[in-house]
Amino acid sequence: MAARIERVKGRRVWDSRGRPTVEVEVAIHGGARGRAIAPAGASTGSGEAVDLRDGGAAFGGLDVARAVGGVDAEIGSALRGMDAADQEAIDRRLIELDGTPGKQRLGGNALIATSMAVAHAAAAADGVPLWKHLARGNRPGALPLPEIQIFGGGAHAARRLDVQDFMVIAVGAEDYGTALDWTAEVYRAAGKLLAASDRIAGVADEGGFWPMFETNEEALDLLVNAIERAGFTPGEDVAISLDIAATQLGRGGQYALAREGRRLTSEDMIAMLLGWLRKYPIVAIEDPLAEDDSAGIAAFTRAAGASVEVVGDDFICTDPRRIAAAADIGACNTALIKPNQIGTLTETKAALDAARAAGWNAIVSARSGETEDVTIVHLAVGWGIEQLKVGSFTRSERMAKWNEGLRLADELPTGLKLPERGRFRW
Ligand code: 2PG
Ligand code: MG
């Protein structure tokens, strides 16, 4: 029986930075409901779907009245009567309706919240959890391996550190629950070490410590120390992963490390990162160079990609065409998958498929501006994405996602089991 859409309603709600964002609620004939909320980035790639904001004086120009209005009017009338279970037809309709390449007319935020809310509604109409609806009869994936932020920097902490995310991956943990337990211990140990040296300034946008370091290497040293203090072997039990978010550091092959007062070329950046790989137990590096430095990303991937994940975020923007083009030149070996970067679930799945076709790994990721929405955890399990990045191990918009994984374990035949490890050192 088709799940006919009866009504689509937009609503302005608030995100983890206290900024307005778009929630969409979809009602199906017969009573089923689905709801989803758009997240928002701070360090965004220029190729992302447009996050439609009103401008003007209210809330720093970030209000979403136009995006919400579009959901209530145009999107609502276009989707009414359609089958919520036919996600591809829904998303095609949304893309046609918007009619612009960057989804700037109706807004990528309005579109992704609608697309995800439709999926939730279809799952509810079918009486199954979202992950099962997304798996569509395929064997569900296991729970994803968590990648968890300990220190925040870059655009998420007023650039107190050049590197944006200092994260850990519990590579030695035998299951999802243990990976969380170990990370909780590392987070606590890092907090104690920072407090003891009077270097905590607060927490950054994604709940990681906002530390007062003078250099990026100081942060890496303390992180290794925290892993050891928590009783783990760095690299074997718990490894490090970094999001350099290098688009924020420069363009045109020129980079500035403001904290250290250094200007670097693309080659210098690569040499510095390779030096870190030799010195520290790092298993993944995201956006090592800026989005316009594809030659640099390819060179870095050639040098490091056999043993570490080279993750594309700003550089590929969850766009299947960008992923295929990156793969053609040997740039990156892992895709960061963020649904709101592309704007619909169908296109998000196409990006995942493009990554798989290239032989890449994949990491589903939240944004720095988040909410209680846990859709991405269901995507990870339903689509078999092997890693999950949602920021730190504090703050409810982050913990909602980690906790959802613990709940899903009770529904999965594989329980807390983690996926098969990829071909990288981790
Ligand atoms: C990133 C994300 C999450 P933002 O760069 O990977 O850390 O940040 O959502 O601000 O783009
Ligand atoms: Mg990133």
Short mmCIF file of C-alpha atoms and ligand atoms in Angstrom, two decimals:
data_model
loop_
_atom_site.label_atom_id
_atom_site.label_comp_id
_atom_site.label_asym_id
_atom_site.label_seq_id
_atom_site.Cartn_x
_atom_site.Cartn_y
_atom_site.Cartn_z
CA MET A 1 0.00 0.00 0.00
CA ALA A 2 1.40 3.35 -1.00
CA ALA A 3 2.23 5.83 1.75
CA ARG A 4 0.43 8.86 0.30
CA ILE A 5 1.66 12.19 1.59
CA GLU A 6 -1.16 14.21 3.12
CA ARG A 7 0.70 17.26 4.38
CA VAL A 8 4.18 18.76 4.56
CA LYS A 9 4.79 21.36 7.22
CA GLY A 10 7.88 23.50 7.81
CA ARG A 11 8.85 24.87 11.20
CA ARG A 12 11.63 27.10 12.45
CA VAL A 13 13.53 25.41 15.28
CA TRP A 14 16.93 26.16 16.86
CA ASP A 15 20.30 24.45 16.48
CA SER A 16 23.20 23.81 18.85
CA ARG A 17 24.67 27.28 18.18
CA GLY A 18 21.33 28.92 19.00
CA ARG A 19 20.71 29.68 15.34
CA PRO A 20 17.45 29.16 13.46
CA THR A 21 17.14 26.06 11.32
CA VAL A 22 14.48 24.22 9.30
CA GLU A 23 12.42 21.32 10.63
CA VAL A 24 10.01 19.53 8.32
CA GLU A 25 7.14 17.28 9.34
CA VAL A 26 5.50 14.98 6.82
CA ALA A 27 2.09 13.43 7.49
CA ILE A 28 0.93 10.31 5.64
CA HIS A 29 -2.73 9.44 5.03
CA GLY A 30 -3.64 7.02 7.80
CA GLY A 31 -1.68 8.82 10.52
CA ALA A 32 2.04 8.03 10.15
CA ARG A 33 4.39 10.98 10.66
CA GLY A 34 8.05 11.71 9.95
CA ARG A 35 10.20 14.61 11.06
CA ALA A 36 13.73 15.82 10.32
CA ILE A 37 15.88 18.89 10.95
CA ALA A 38 18.55 20.43 8.68
CA PRO A 39 22.01 20.87 10.24
CA ALA A 40 24.39 23.69 9.25
CA GLY A 41 28.14 23.94 8.66
CA ALA A 42 30.57 26.72 9.59
CA SER A 43 33.57 25.64 7.52
CA THR A 44 31.74 24.93 4.30
CA GLY A 45 32.93 23.94 0.85
CA SER A 46 32.05 26.35 -1.97
CA GLY A 47 30.35 23.53 -3.86
CA GLU A 48 27.75 22.83 -1.17
CA ALA A 49 24.00 23.16 -1.67
CA VAL A 50 22.96 26.63 -0.52
CA ASP A 51 21.85 27.03 3.08
CA LEU A 52 19.05 29.55 2.45
CA ARG A 53 18.98 32.38 5.01
CA ASP A 54 16.86 35.53 5.09
CA GLY A 55 19.58 38.14 5.65
CA GLY A 56 18.49 41.31 7.40
CA ALA A 57 18.84 42.25 11.04
CA ALA A 58 17.23 39.35 12.90
CA PHE A 59 19.53 36.65 14.27
CA GLY A 60 22.54 37.96 12.38
CA GLY A 61 20.76 37.46 9.07
CA LEU A 62 20.42 33.72 9.72
CA ASP A 63 16.64 33.41 9.96
CA VAL A 64 14.99 30.78 7.77
CA ALA A 65 11.50 32.21 7.16
CA ARG A 66 11.91 31.95 3.38
CA ALA A 67 13.06 28.33 3.53
CA VAL A 68 10.21 27.40 5.89
CA GLY A 69 7.72 29.31 3.73
CA GLY A 70 8.85 27.34 0.68
CA VAL A 71 8.23 24.07 2.52
CA ASP A 72 4.71 25.10 3.53
CA ALA A 73 3.74 26.42 0.11
CA GLU A 74 5.54 25.11 -2.99
CA ILE A 75 7.09 21.96 -1.60
CA GLY A 76 3.91 21.02 0.28
CA SER A 77 1.71 21.30 -2.80
CA ALA A 78 4.21 19.50 -5.03
CA LEU A 79 4.57 16.48 -2.72
CA ARG A 80 0.95 16.12 -1.63
CA GLY A 81 -0.43 12.81 -2.88
CA MET A 82 2.99 11.37 -3.76
CA ASP A 83 4.19 8.02 -2.37
CA ALA A 84 6.62 8.67 0.47
CA ALA A 85 8.15 5.23 -0.09
CA ASP A 86 9.38 6.31 -3.53
CA GLN A 87 12.30 8.41 -2.28
CA GLU A 88 13.82 8.80 -5.72
CA ALA A 89 10.63 10.26 -7.21
CA ILE A 90 10.27 12.59 -4.21
CA ASP A 91 13.84 13.83 -4.50
CA ARG A 92 13.58 14.22 -8.29
CA ARG A 93 10.48 16.35 -7.73
CA LEU A 94 12.32 18.48 -5.15
CA ILE A 95 15.28 19.01 -7.47
CA GLU A 96 13.03 19.95 -10.43
CA LEU A 97 10.95 22.24 -8.28
CA ASP A 98 13.99 24.14 -7.06
CA GLY A 99 15.37 24.25 -10.57
CA THR A 100 18.82 25.65 -9.72
CA PRO A 101 22.14 23.78 -9.64
CA GLY A 102 23.01 24.91 -6.10
CA LYS A 103 19.47 24.55 -4.70
CA GLN A 104 19.53 28.24 -3.90
CA ARG A 105 15.90 28.99 -4.72
CA LEU A 106 14.15 26.80 -2.15
CA GLY A 107 17.31 26.17 -0.13
CA GLY A 108 19.39 23.05 0.44
CA ASN A 109 18.30 23.27 4.08
CA ALA A 110 14.59 23.10 3.16
CA LEU A 111 15.23 20.31 0.67
CA ILE A 112 17.34 18.04 2.89
CA ALA A 113 14.96 18.40 5.86
CA THR A 114 12.05 17.51 3.55
CA SER A 115 13.87 14.60 1.93
CA MET A 116 14.84 13.11 5.31
CA ALA A 117 11.38 13.74 6.83
CA VAL A 118 9.79 11.86 3.92
CA ALA A 119 12.08 8.88 4.61
CA HIS A 120 11.12 8.95 8.30
CA ALA A 121 7.43 9.13 7.36
CA ALA A 122 7.70 6.22 4.90
CA ALA A 123 9.47 4.13 7.55
CA ALA A 124 6.78 4.98 10.11
CA ALA A 125 4.00 4.12 7.63
CA ASP A 126 5.69 0.78 7.12
CA GLY A 127 6.12 0.26 10.85
CA VAL A 128 9.89 -0.21 10.62
CA PRO A 129 12.85 1.78 11.97
CA LEU A 130 14.48 4.14 9.49
CA TRP A 131 17.67 2.08 9.12
CA LYS A 132 15.59 -0.92 8.04
CA HIS A 133 13.61 1.17 5.57
CA LEU A 134 16.88 2.46 4.09
CA ALA A 135 18.44 -1.00 3.92
CA ARG A 136 15.49 -2.05 1.70
CA GLY A 137 15.81 -5.74 2.26
CA ASN A 138 19.62 -5.67 1.94
CA ARG A 139 21.56 -6.95 4.89
CA PRO A 140 21.89 -4.02 7.31
CA GLY A 141 25.35 -2.66 7.92
CA ALA A 142 26.96 -3.05 11.30
CA LEU A 143 27.27 -0.06 13.61
CA PRO A 144 29.81 2.49 12.35
CA LEU A 145 33.23 2.99 13.93
CA PRO A 146 33.10 6.32 15.82
CA GLU A 147 35.52 9.15 15.02
CA ILE A 148 35.27 11.52 18.00
CA GLN A 149 36.60 15.03 18.51
CA ILE A 150 38.73 15.78 21.60
CA PHE A 151 39.92 19.33 20.72
CA GLY A 152 38.12 21.79 18.46
CA GLY A 153 39.93 24.51 16.55
CA GLY A 154 39.70 26.46 13.31
CA ALA A 155 36.35 28.00 12.47
CA HIS A 156 34.76 26.20 15.43
CA ALA A 157 36.92 27.89 18.07
CA ALA A 158 37.71 31.37 16.78
CA ARG A 159 40.84 29.88 15.18
CA ARG A 160 42.53 29.29 18.54
CA LEU A 161 44.18 26.37 16.70
CA ASP A 162 44.82 26.15 12.95
CA VAL A 163 43.70 22.54 12.65
CA GLN A 164 39.93 22.24 13.03
CA ASP A 165 39.35 18.78 14.51
CA PHE A 166 41.70 16.70 16.66
CA MET A 167 39.85 13.40 16.91
CA VAL A 168 40.39 9.84 18.12
CA ILE A 169 39.32 6.52 16.64
CA ALA A 170 39.26 3.52 18.95
CA VAL A 171 40.80 1.26 16.30
CA GLY A 172 41.41 -1.57 18.76
CA ALA A 173 37.91 -1.68 20.25
CA GLU A 174 36.05 -4.88 19.57
CA ASP A 175 32.63 -3.25 19.39
CA TYR A 176 30.78 0.07 19.19
CA GLY A 177 30.05 0.28 22.92
CA THR A 178 33.70 -0.30 23.80
CA ALA A 179 34.76 2.36 21.28
CA LEU A 180 32.54 4.85 23.13
CA ASP A 181 33.80 3.71 26.56
CA TRP A 182 37.42 4.16 25.53
CA THR A 183 36.79 7.55 23.98
CA ALA A 184 35.01 8.74 27.12
CA GLU A 185 38.14 7.83 29.11
CA VAL A 186 40.45 9.63 26.65
CA TYR A 187 38.22 12.73 26.73
CA ARG A 188 38.38 12.78 30.54
CA ALA A 189 42.13 12.25 30.57
CA ALA A 190 42.64 15.06 28.03
CA GLY A 191 40.48 17.36 30.19
CA LYS A 192 42.54 16.59 33.28
CA LEU A 193 45.83 17.20 31.47
CA LEU A 194 44.58 20.49 30.08
CA ALA A 195 43.25 21.62 33.45
CA ALA A 196 46.52 20.71 35.16
CA SER A 197 48.42 22.97 32.76
CA ASP A 198 45.77 25.71 32.85
CA ARG A 199 45.03 25.43 29.16
CA ILE A 200 41.24 25.00 28.95
CA ALA A 201 39.39 27.97 27.46
CA GLY A 202 36.02 26.19 27.29
CA VAL A 203 34.46 23.92 24.71
CA ALA A 204 34.32 24.53 20.97
CA ASP A 205 31.26 24.30 18.70
CA GLU A 206 31.21 20.50 18.57
CA GLY A 207 31.82 19.95 22.29
CA GLY A 208 35.55 19.26 22.12
CA PHE A 209 37.85 21.19 24.43
CA TRP A 210 38.76 24.67 23.28
CA PRO A 211 42.40 24.52 24.31
CA MET A 212 45.09 27.16 24.57
CA PHE A 213 48.01 25.67 22.67
CA GLU A 214 50.74 27.62 20.95
CA THR A 215 51.32 25.09 18.17
CA ASN A 216 49.41 22.29 16.48
CA GLU A 217 52.08 19.81 17.56
CA GLU A 218 51.50 20.69 21.20
CA ALA A 219 47.91 19.55 20.72
CA LEU A 220 49.08 16.30 19.14
CA ASP A 221 51.55 15.67 21.97
CA LEU A 222 48.88 16.20 24.61
CA LEU A 223 46.46 13.96 22.75
CA VAL A 224 48.99 11.10 22.67
CA ASN A 225 49.61 11.71 26.35
CA ALA A 226 45.86 11.59 27.08
CA ILE A 227 45.50 8.27 25.25
CA GLU A 228 48.32 6.84 27.39
CA ARG A 229 47.00 8.34 30.66
CA ALA A 230 43.65 6.71 29.93
CA GLY A 231 45.48 3.38 29.85
CA PHE A 232 45.58 2.74 26.10
CA THR A 233 48.34 2.15 23.56
CA PRO A 234 48.38 4.99 21.02
CA GLY A 235 47.92 3.67 17.51
CA GLU A 236 46.97 0.18 18.62
CA ASP A 237 43.98 0.77 20.90
CA VAL A 238 43.21 4.39 20.13
CA ALA A 239 44.55 6.32 17.14
CA ILE A 240 44.36 9.96 16.05
CA SER A 241 42.51 11.47 13.12
CA LEU A 242 42.64 15.10 12.00
CA ASP A 243 40.41 17.39 9.98
CA ILE A 244 42.84 20.07 8.76
CA ALA A 245 39.92 21.90 7.05
CA ALA A 246 42.67 23.48 4.93
CA THR A 247 40.26 25.51 2.78
CA GLN A 248 40.10 27.75 5.85
CA LEU A 249 43.88 28.20 5.83
CA GLY A 250 44.40 29.49 2.31
CA ARG A 251 43.75 29.42 -1.41
CA GLY A 252 45.87 29.18 -4.53
CA GLY A 253 48.39 26.81 -2.97
CA GLN A 254 49.36 29.30 -0.22
CA TYR A 255 48.52 28.56 3.40
CA ALA A 256 48.83 30.54 6.62
CA LEU A 257 49.22 28.90 10.02
CA ALA A 258 48.18 31.92 12.06
CA ARG A 259 48.95 30.40 15.47
CA GLU A 260 52.50 29.63 14.50
CA GLY A 261 52.96 32.71 12.31
CA ARG A 262 54.02 30.54 9.36
CA ARG A 263 53.21 30.80 5.66
CA LEU A 264 53.38 27.54 3.75
CA THR A 265 53.18 26.45 0.14
CA SER A 266 51.27 23.36 -0.88
CA GLU A 267 54.53 21.37 -0.83
CA ASP A 268 55.37 22.68 2.67
CA MET A 269 51.92 21.65 3.91
CA ILE A 270 52.38 18.16 2.49
CA ALA A 271 55.84 17.88 4.06
CA MET A 272 54.49 19.05 7.43
CA LEU A 273 51.60 16.55 7.35
CA LEU A 274 53.87 13.68 6.30
CA GLY A 275 56.11 14.64 9.21
CA TRP A 276 53.11 14.37 11.57
CA LEU A 277 52.24 10.97 10.10
CA ARG A 278 55.76 9.74 10.92
CA LYS A 279 55.72 11.16 14.43
CA TYR A 280 52.14 10.52 15.62
CA PRO A 281 49.73 7.56 15.45
CA ILE A 282 47.47 9.23 12.87
CA VAL A 283 45.17 7.04 10.77
CA ALA A 284 43.06 9.60 8.89
CA ILE A 285 43.54 13.16 7.57
CA GLU A 286 40.58 15.12 6.20
CA ASP A 287 40.89 18.06 3.78
CA PRO A 288 44.72 18.11 4.03
CA LEU A 289 44.81 20.90 1.45
CA ALA A 290 42.30 23.48 0.24
CA GLU A 291 39.36 22.65 -2.00
CA ASP A 292 41.03 24.43 -4.94
CA ASP A 293 44.32 22.51 -4.52
CA SER A 294 43.39 19.24 -6.22
CA ALA A 295 46.99 18.69 -7.39
CA GLY A 296 48.15 19.00 -3.78
CA ILE A 297 45.47 16.60 -2.53
CA ALA A 298 46.45 14.09 -5.23
CA ALA A 299 50.14 14.45 -4.31
CA PHE A 300 49.35 13.95 -0.63
CA THR A 301 47.19 10.92 -1.44
CA ARG A 302 50.05 9.40 -3.47
CA ALA A 303 52.42 9.91 -0.56
CA ALA A 304 50.16 8.83 2.30
CA GLY A 305 47.06 7.12 0.93
CA ALA A 306 48.38 3.57 1.10
CA SER A 307 48.40 3.64 4.89
CA VAL A 308 46.00 6.38 6.01
CA GLU A 309 42.55 7.55 5.07
CA VAL A 310 42.76 10.74 3.03
CA VAL A 311 39.26 12.11 3.51
CA GLY A 312 37.55 14.55 1.16
CA ASP A 313 35.06 17.00 2.69
CA ASP A 314 35.07 20.58 1.27
CA PHE A 315 36.89 19.16 -1.74
CA ILE A 316 34.07 16.80 -2.77
CA CYS A 317 30.96 18.15 -1.01
CA THR A 318 29.09 14.80 -1.06
CA ASP A 319 28.76 15.28 -4.82
CA PRO A 320 28.94 12.11 -6.94
CA ARG A 321 30.49 14.00 -9.88
CA ARG A 322 33.18 15.59 -7.72
CA ILE A 323 33.95 12.21 -6.16
CA ALA A 324 34.33 10.57 -9.57
CA ALA A 325 36.56 13.44 -10.75
CA ALA A 326 38.68 13.23 -7.59
CA ALA A 327 39.05 9.48 -8.02
CA ASP A 328 40.16 10.02 -11.63
CA ILE A 329 43.14 12.09 -10.51
CA GLY A 330 43.88 9.91 -7.47
CA ALA A 331 42.89 12.58 -4.93
CA CYS A 332 41.53 11.12 -1.63
CA ASN A 333 40.58 7.55 -0.77
CA THR A 334 37.68 8.21 1.61
CA ALA A 335 34.50 10.28 1.23
CA LEU A 336 32.95 12.31 4.00
CA ILE A 337 29.20 11.98 3.47
CA LYS A 338 27.10 14.94 4.69
CA PRO A 339 23.52 14.88 3.36
CA ASN A 340 23.00 18.64 3.61
CA GLN A 341 26.02 19.33 1.40
CA ILE A 342 24.12 17.91 -1.58
CA GLY A 343 20.50 18.43 -0.48
CA THR A 344 18.57 15.17 -0.96
CA LEU A 345 18.89 11.60 0.29
CA THR A 346 18.92 10.16 -3.24
CA GLU A 347 21.91 12.31 -4.19
CA THR A 348 23.61 11.45 -0.88
CA LYS A 349 23.24 7.76 -1.76
CA ALA A 350 24.62 8.47 -5.24
CA ALA A 351 27.67 10.07 -3.61
CA LEU A 352 28.15 6.97 -1.46
CA ASP A 353 27.81 4.78 -4.56
CA ALA A 354 30.40 6.91 -6.40
CA ALA A 355 32.79 6.49 -3.46
CA ARG A 356 32.24 2.72 -3.48
CA ALA A 357 32.76 2.59 -7.26
CA ALA A 358 36.12 4.31 -6.74
CA GLY A 359 37.06 1.77 -4.06
CA TRP A 360 36.96 4.42 -1.33
CA ASN A 361 35.96 4.16 2.30
CA ALA A 362 33.13 6.36 3.59
CA ILE A 363 32.39 8.30 6.76
CA VAL A 364 28.94 9.72 7.43
CA SER A 365 29.23 13.07 9.19
CA ALA A 366 27.21 15.58 11.17
CA ARG A 367 27.81 19.36 10.90
CA SER A 368 29.14 21.83 13.44
CA GLY A 369 25.60 23.24 13.82
CA GLU A 370 23.49 20.26 14.92
CA THR A 371 20.29 19.26 16.68
CA GLU A 372 18.60 16.26 18.25
CA ASP A 373 18.08 14.80 14.75
CA VAL A 374 19.68 11.33 14.50
CA THR A 375 18.95 10.51 10.86
CA ILE A 376 22.65 10.09 9.94
CA VAL A 377 23.06 7.20 12.39
CA HIS A 378 20.30 5.35 10.55
CA LEU A 379 21.97 6.17 7.22
CA ALA A 380 25.23 4.67 8.48
CA VAL A 381 23.54 1.42 9.50
CA GLY A 382 21.00 1.18 6.66
CA TRP A 383 23.52 1.94 3.94
CA GLY A 384 26.44 0.13 5.57
CA ILE A 385 28.70 3.19 6.01
CA GLU A 386 31.63 2.04 8.12
CA GLN A 387 32.51 5.19 10.07
CA LEU A 388 30.61 7.99 11.84
CA LYS A 389 31.83 11.49 12.71
CA VAL A 390 29.55 13.66 14.85
CA GLY A 391 31.92 15.87 16.86
CA SER A 392 32.82 15.33 20.47
CA PHE A 393 31.68 13.19 23.38
CA THR A 394 29.72 15.92 25.16
CA ARG A 395 26.63 18.01 24.40
CA SER A 396 23.28 16.43 23.68
CA GLU A 397 23.18 17.18 19.96
CA ARG A 398 26.30 14.98 19.72
CA MET A 399 25.38 12.40 22.38
CA ALA A 400 21.93 11.91 20.81
CA LYS A 401 23.74 10.34 17.85
CA TRP A 402 26.19 8.19 19.82
CA ASN A 403 23.31 7.04 22.04
CA GLU A 404 21.12 6.22 19.03
CA GLY A 405 23.82 3.76 17.93
CA LEU A 406 23.54 2.01 21.31
CA ARG A 407 19.77 1.73 20.82
CA LEU A 408 20.09 0.41 17.28
CA ALA A 409 22.40 -2.33 18.56
CA ASP A 410 19.36 -3.90 20.22
CA GLU A 411 17.58 -4.11 16.84
CA LEU A 412 20.50 -5.30 14.75
CA PRO A 413 21.25 -8.99 14.22
CA THR A 414 24.94 -8.09 14.66
CA GLY A 415 24.34 -6.13 17.90
CA LEU A 416 27.21 -3.83 18.83
CA LYS A 417 29.54 -5.31 16.23
CA LEU A 418 31.68 -2.95 14.16
CA PRO A 419 32.10 -3.34 10.40
CA GLU A 420 34.96 -5.15 8.73
CA ARG A 421 38.00 -2.91 8.77
CA GLY A 422 39.01 -1.34 5.46
CA ARG A 423 42.28 -1.67 3.62
CA PHE A 424 43.99 1.07 5.66
CA ARG A 425 46.25 0.76 8.64
CA TRP A 426 43.32 1.33 10.95
C1 2PG B 1 33.75 19.45 8.98
C2 2PG B 1 32.51 19.79 9.78
C3 2PG B 1 32.37 18.91 10.99
P1 2PG B 1 31.33 22.06 9.46
O1 2PG B 1 34.48 20.33 8.51
O2 2PG B 1 34.00 18.28 8.75
O3 2PG B 1 33.52 18.93 11.81
O4 2PG B 1 32.46 21.14 10.12
O5 2PG B 1 30.03 21.42 9.73
O6 2PG B 1 31.50 23.41 10.10
O7 2PG B 1 31.64 22.08 7.98
MG MG B 2 35.72 18.72 7.42
#
